[in-house]
Amino acid sequence: MANEKFNNHYQSLINNFPEVMAAVENLGATVRTAGPLDKKTTELIQLGVAAATQSTGAVHSHTRRALAAGASVAEIQHSLLLLISTIGFPKVAAALAWIQETIAEK
């Protein structure tokens, strides 16, 4: 349900601001391939940042992308547990709940 709401909002952004959204997508693709990190690693890093900023939609998105890139559920969970001493347990606990929602959808 939350995923559907996010997808509807994202689609609305694409419809209303096509040039801006194309630039955002192109920038994301460019920076992901600009260095030596593999796709799984980049998705886990972006997942961590999404958790730190409490971006529910981005946590869902990067969880799906990390899984598609070959990350295991344990690797995804561990990447968030590593953040406890940096961003705090409540934020990590919330992000762990959000990844469980995404995993449950599969």
Coordinates of N, CA, C and O in Angstrom, one line a residue:
M1 N 0.8 -1.2 0.0 CA 0.0 0.0 0.0 C 0.9 1.2 0.0 O 0.7 2.1 -0.8
A2 N 1.8 1.3 0.9 CA 2.7 2.5 0.9 C 3.5 2.6 -0.3 O 3.8 3.7 -0.9
N3 N 3.9 1.4 -0.9 CA 4.7 1.4 -2.1 C 3.8 1.9 -3.3 O 4.3 2.7 -4.1
E4 N 2.6 1.6 -3.3 CA 1.7 2.1 -4.3 C 1.5 3.6 -4.3 O 1.6 4.3 -5.3
K5 N 1.4 4.1 -3.1 CA 1.3 5.6 -2.9 C 2.6 6.3 -3.4 O 2.5 7.3 -4.1
F6 N 3.8 5.7 -3.0 CA 5.0 6.3 -3.5 C 5.1 6.2 -5.0 O 5.5 7.2 -5.7
N7 N 4.7 5.0 -5.6 CA 4.8 4.9 -7.1 C 3.9 5.9 -7.8 O 4.2 6.5 -8.8
N8 N 2.7 6.1 -7.2 CA 1.8 7.1 -7.8 C 2.4 8.5 -7.7 O 2.3 9.3 -8.7
H9 N 3.0 8.8 -6.6 CA 3.6 10.2 -6.4 C 4.8 10.3 -7.4 O 4.9 11.4 -8.1
Y10 N 5.6 9.3 -7.5 CA 6.8 9.3 -8.4 C 6.3 9.5 -9.8 O 6.9 10.3 -10.6
Q11 N 5.3 8.8 -10.2 CA 4.7 8.9 -11.6 C 4.2 10.3 -11.8 O 4.3 10.9 -12.9
S12 N 3.6 10.9 -10.8 CA 3.1 12.3 -10.9 C 4.2 13.2 -11.1 O 4.1 14.2 -11.9
L13 N 5.3 13.0 -10.4 CA 6.5 13.9 -10.6 C 7.0 13.8 -12.1 O 7.4 14.7 -12.7
I14 N 7.1 12.5 -12.6 CA 7.5 12.3 -14.0 C 6.6 13.0 -14.9 O 7.0 13.7 -15.9
N15 N 5.3 12.9 -14.7 CA 4.3 13.6 -15.6 C 4.4 15.1 -15.5 O 4.2 15.7 -16.6
N16 N 4.6 15.6 -14.3 CA 4.6 17.1 -14.2 C 5.9 17.8 -14.5 O 5.9 18.9 -14.9
F17 N 7.0 17.0 -14.3 CA 8.3 17.6 -14.5 C 9.2 16.6 -15.3 O 10.3 16.2 -14.7
P18 N 8.9 16.3 -16.5 CA 9.6 15.3 -17.2 C 11.1 15.6 -17.4 O 11.9 14.7 -17.3
E19 N 11.4 16.8 -17.7 CA 12.9 17.2 -17.9 C 13.7 17.1 -16.6 O 14.8 16.6 -16.6
V20 N 13.1 17.5 -15.5 CA 13.8 17.5 -14.2 C 14.0 16.0 -13.8 O 15.1 15.6 -13.4
M21 N 12.9 15.2 -14.0 CA 13.0 13.8 -13.5 C 14.0 13.0 -14.4 O 14.7 12.2 -14.0
A22 N 14.0 13.4 -15.7 CA 15.0 12.7 -16.6 C 16.4 13.1 -16.2 O 17.3 12.2 -16.2
A23 N 16.6 14.3 -15.8 CA 18.0 14.8 -15.3 C 18.4 14.0 -14.0 O 19.5 13.6 -13.9
V24 N 17.4 13.9 -13.1 CA 17.7 13.2 -11.9 C 18.0 11.7 -12.2 O 19.0 11.2 -11.6
E25 N 17.3 11.1 -13.0 CA 17.6 9.7 -13.4 C 19.0 9.6 -14.0 O 19.7 8.7 -13.7
N26 N 19.3 10.5 -14.9 CA 20.6 10.5 -15.6 C 21.7 10.7 -14.7 O 22.8 10.0 -14.7
L27 N 21.5 11.6 -13.7 CA 22.6 11.9 -12.7 C 22.8 10.6 -11.9 O 23.9 10.2 -11.6
G28 N 21.7 10.0 -11.4 CA 21.9 8.8 -10.6 C 22.6 7.7 -11.4 O 23.5 7.0 -10.8
A29 N 22.3 7.5 -12.6 CA 22.9 6.5 -13.4 C 24.4 6.8 -13.6 O 25.3 5.9 -13.6
T30 N 24.7 8.1 -13.8 CA 26.1 8.5 -14.1 C 26.9 8.3 -12.8 O 28.0 7.7 -12.9
V31 N 26.5 8.7 -11.7 CA 27.3 8.6 -10.5 C 27.5 7.1 -10.0 O 28.5 6.8 -9.5
R32 N 26.5 6.3 -10.3 CA 26.6 4.9 -9.9 C 27.7 4.2 -10.7 O 28.3 3.2 -10.3
T33 N 27.9 4.6 -11.9 CA 28.9 4.0 -12.8 C 30.3 4.8 -12.9 O 31.2 4.4 -13.6
A34 N 30.4 5.8 -12.1 CA 31.6 6.7 -12.1 C 32.8 6.1 -11.4 O 33.9 6.7 -11.5
G35 N 32.6 5.1 -10.6 CA 33.7 4.6 -9.8 C 33.7 3.1 -9.8 O 33.0 2.4 -10.5
P36 N 34.6 2.5 -8.9 CA 34.8 1.1 -8.9 C 33.8 0.2 -8.1 O 33.8 -1.0 -8.2
L37 N 32.8 0.9 -7.4 CA 31.9 0.1 -6.6 C 30.9 -0.7 -7.5 O 30.4 -0.1 -8.4
D38 N 30.6 -1.9 -7.1 CA 29.6 -2.7 -7.8 C 28.2 -2.2 -7.5 O 28.0 -1.5 -6.5
K39 N 27.2 -2.7 -8.2 CA 25.9 -2.3 -8.1 C 25.3 -2.6 -6.7 O 24.6 -1.8 -6.1
K40 N 25.6 -3.8 -6.2 CA 25.1 -4.2 -4.9 C 25.6 -3.2 -3.8 O 24.9 -2.8 -3.0
T41 N 26.9 -2.9 -3.8 CA 27.5 -2.0 -2.9 C 26.9 -0.6 -2.9 O 26.6 0.0 -1.9
T42 N 26.7 -0.1 -4.2 CA 26.1 1.2 -4.3 C 24.7 1.2 -3.8 O 24.3 2.2 -3.1
E43 N 24.0 0.2 -4.0 CA 22.6 0.2 -3.5 C 22.6 0.1 -2.0 O 21.7 0.7 -1.3
L44 N 23.5 -0.7 -1.4 CA 23.5 -0.7 0.1 C 23.9 0.6 0.7 O 23.4 1.0 1.7
I45 N 24.8 1.3 0.1 CA 25.2 2.7 0.5 C 24.0 3.6 0.4 O 23.7 4.3 1.4
Q46 N 23.3 3.6 -0.7 CA 22.2 4.5 -0.9 C 21.1 4.1 0.1 O 20.3 5.0 0.6
L47 N 20.9 2.8 0.4 CA 20.0 2.4 1.4 C 20.3 3.0 2.7 O 19.4 3.4 3.5
G48 N 21.6 2.9 3.1 CA 22.0 3.5 4.4 C 21.7 5.0 4.5 O 21.2 5.5 5.5
V49 N 21.9 5.7 3.4 CA 21.6 7.2 3.4 C 20.1 7.4 3.4 O 19.6 8.3 4.2
A50 N 19.3 6.6 2.7 CA 17.9 6.7 2.8 C 17.4 6.5 4.2 O 16.5 7.2 4.7
A51 N 18.0 5.5 4.9 CA 17.6 5.2 6.3 C 18.0 6.4 7.2 O 17.2 6.8 8.1
A52 N 19.1 7.0 7.0 CA 19.6 8.1 7.8 C 18.7 9.3 7.6 O 18.5 10.1 8.6
T53 N 18.2 9.5 6.4 CA 17.3 10.7 6.2 C 15.9 10.4 6.4 O 15.0 11.2 6.2
Q54 N 15.6 9.1 6.8 CA 14.2 8.7 7.1 C 13.3 8.8 5.9 O 12.1 9.2 6.0
S55 N 13.8 8.5 4.7 CA 13.1 8.5 3.5 C 12.5 7.2 3.2 O 13.1 6.3 2.7
T56 N 11.2 7.0 3.7 CA 10.6 5.7 3.5 C 10.6 5.2 2.1 O 10.9 4.0 1.9
G57 N 10.2 6.0 1.2 CA 10.1 5.6 -0.2 C 11.5 5.2 -0.7 O 11.6 4.2 -1.5
A58 N 12.5 5.9 -0.4 CA 13.9 5.6 -0.8 C 14.4 4.3 -0.2 O 15.1 3.5 -0.8
V59 N 14.0 4.0 1.1 CA 14.4 2.8 1.7 C 13.7 1.6 1.0 O 14.4 0.6 0.7
H60 N 12.4 1.7 0.7 CA 11.7 0.7 -0.1 C 12.4 0.5 -1.5 O 12.7 -0.6 -1.9
S61 N 12.7 1.6 -2.2 CA 13.3 1.5 -3.5 C 14.7 0.9 -3.5 O 15.0 0.0 -4.3
H62 N 15.5 1.3 -2.6 CA 16.9 0.8 -2.5 C 16.9 -0.6 -2.0 O 17.8 -1.4 -2.3
T63 N 15.9 -1.0 -1.2 CA 15.8 -2.4 -0.8 C 15.5 -3.3 -2.0 O 16.2 -4.3 -2.2
R64 N 14.6 -2.9 -2.8 CA 14.2 -3.6 -4.0 C 15.4 -3.7 -4.9 O 15.8 -4.7 -5.5
R65 N 16.1 -2.6 -5.1 CA 17.3 -2.5 -6.0 C 18.4 -3.3 -5.5 O 19.1 -4.0 -6.2
A66 N 18.6 -3.3 -4.1 CA 19.7 -4.1 -3.6 C 19.4 -5.6 -3.7 O 20.3 -6.4 -4.1
L67 N 18.2 -6.0 -3.5 CA 17.8 -7.4 -3.7 C 18.1 -7.8 -5.2 O 18.6 -8.9 -5.5
A68 N 17.6 -6.9 -6.1 CA 17.8 -7.2 -7.5 C 19.3 -7.3 -7.9 O 19.7 -8.0 -8.9
A69 N 20.1 -6.6 -7.2 CA 21.6 -6.6 -7.5 C 22.3 -7.7 -6.8 O 23.5 -7.8 -6.9
G70 N 21.6 -8.6 -6.1 CA 22.2 -9.8 -5.5 C 22.4 -9.7 -4.0 O 23.0 -10.7 -3.4
A71 N 22.0 -8.6 -3.3 CA 22.1 -8.6 -1.9 C 21.2 -9.5 -1.2 O 20.0 -9.7 -1.6
S72 N 21.6 -10.2 -0.2 CA 20.7 -11.0 0.6 C 20.0 -10.2 1.6 O 20.4 -9.1 1.9
V73 N 18.9 -10.8 2.2 CA 18.2 -10.1 3.2 C 19.1 -9.8 4.4 O 19.1 -8.7 5.0
A74 N 20.0 -10.8 4.8 CA 20.9 -10.6 5.9 C 21.9 -9.4 5.6 O 22.2 -8.6 6.5
E75 N 22.4 -9.3 4.3 CA 23.3 -8.2 4.0 C 22.6 -6.8 4.1 O 23.1 -5.9 4.6
I76 N 21.3 -6.8 3.7 CA 20.5 -5.6 3.8 C 20.3 -5.2 5.2 O 20.5 -4.0 5.6
Q77 N 20.0 -6.1 6.0 CA 19.7 -5.9 7.5 C 21.0 -5.4 8.1 O 21.1 -4.5 8.9
H78 N 22.1 -6.1 7.8 CA 23.4 -5.8 8.4 C 23.8 -4.3 8.0 O 24.4 -3.6 8.9
S79 N 23.6 -4.0 6.8 CA 24.0 -2.6 6.3 C 23.3 -1.6 7.2 O 23.8 -0.5 7.4
L80 N 22.1 -1.9 7.6 CA 21.3 -0.9 8.5 C 21.8 -1.0 9.9 O 21.9 0.0 10.6
L81 N 22.0 -2.2 10.4 CA 22.5 -2.4 11.8 C 23.8 -1.6 12.0 O 24.0 -1.1 13.1
L82 N 24.6 -1.5 11.0 CA 25.9 -0.8 11.1 C 25.7 0.7 11.4 O 26.6 1.3 11.9
L83 N 24.5 1.2 11.2 CA 24.2 2.6 11.4 C 23.8 3.0 12.8 O 23.7 4.2 13.1
I84 N 23.5 2.0 13.6 CA 23.0 2.3 15.0 C 23.8 3.3 15.7 O 23.3 4.3 16.3
S85 N 25.1 3.1 15.7 CA 25.9 4.1 16.5 C 26.1 5.4 15.9 O 26.5 6.4 16.5
T86 N 25.7 5.5 14.6 CA 25.8 6.8 13.9 C 24.5 7.6 13.8 O 24.5 8.8 14.1
I87 N 23.4 6.9 13.5 CA 22.1 7.6 13.3 C 21.2 7.3 14.4 O 20.1 8.0 14.5
G88 N 21.4 6.3 15.2 CA 20.6 6.0 16.4 C 19.7 4.8 16.1 O 19.3 4.6 15.0
F89 N 19.4 4.1 17.2 CA 18.5 2.9 17.1 C 17.1 3.2 16.6 O 16.6 2.4 15.7
P90 N 16.4 4.3 17.0 CA 15.1 4.5 16.5 C 15.0 4.6 15.0 O 14.1 4.0 14.3
K91 N 15.9 5.3 14.4 CA 15.9 5.4 12.9 C 16.2 4.1 12.2 O 15.6 3.8 11.2
V92 N 17.1 3.4 12.8 CA 17.5 2.1 12.2 C 16.3 1.1 12.4 O 15.9 0.4 11.5
A93 N 15.7 1.1 13.5 CA 14.5 0.3 13.8 C 13.4 0.6 12.8 O 12.8 -0.3 12.2
A94 N 13.2 1.9 12.5 CA 12.1 2.2 11.5 C 12.5 1.7 10.1 O 11.7 1.2 9.4
A95 N 13.8 1.9 9.7 CA 14.2 1.5 8.4 C 14.1 -0.1 8.3 O 13.8 -0.6 7.2
L96 N 14.5 -0.8 9.4 CA 14.3 -2.2 9.3 C 12.9 -2.6 9.1 O 12.6 -3.6 8.4
A97 N 11.9 -1.9 9.7 CA 10.5 -2.2 9.5 C 10.1 -1.9 8.1 O 9.4 -2.7 7.4
W98 N 10.7 -0.9 7.5 CA 10.4 -0.5 6.1 C 10.9 -1.6 5.1 O 10.3 -1.9 4.1
I99 N 12.1 -2.1 5.4 CA 12.7 -3.1 4.5 C 11.8 -4.4 4.6 O 11.6 -5.1 3.6
Q100 N 11.3 -4.7 5.8 CA 10.5 -5.9 6.0 C 9.2 -5.7 5.2 O 8.7 -6.7 4.6
E101 N 8.6 -4.5 5.1 CA 7.5 -4.3 4.2 C 7.8 -4.7 2.8 O 7.0 -5.3 2.1
T102 N 9.0 -4.2 2.3 CA 9.4 -4.5 0.9 C 9.6 -6.0 0.7 O 9.2 -6.5 -0.3
I103 N 10.3 -6.6 1.7 CA 10.5 -8.1 1.5 C 9.2 -8.8 1.5 O 9.1 -9.8 0.8
A104 N 8.3 -8.4 2.4 CA 7.0 -9.1 2.4 C 6.2 -9.0 1.1 O 5.4 -9.9 0.8
E105 N 6.4 -7.9 0.4 CA 5.7 -7.7 -0.9 C 6.2 -8.8 -2.0 O 5.5 -9.0 -2.9
K106 N 7.4 -9.3 -1.8 CA 8.0 -10.2 -2.8 C 7.4 -11.6 -2.7 O 7.1 -12.1 -1.8

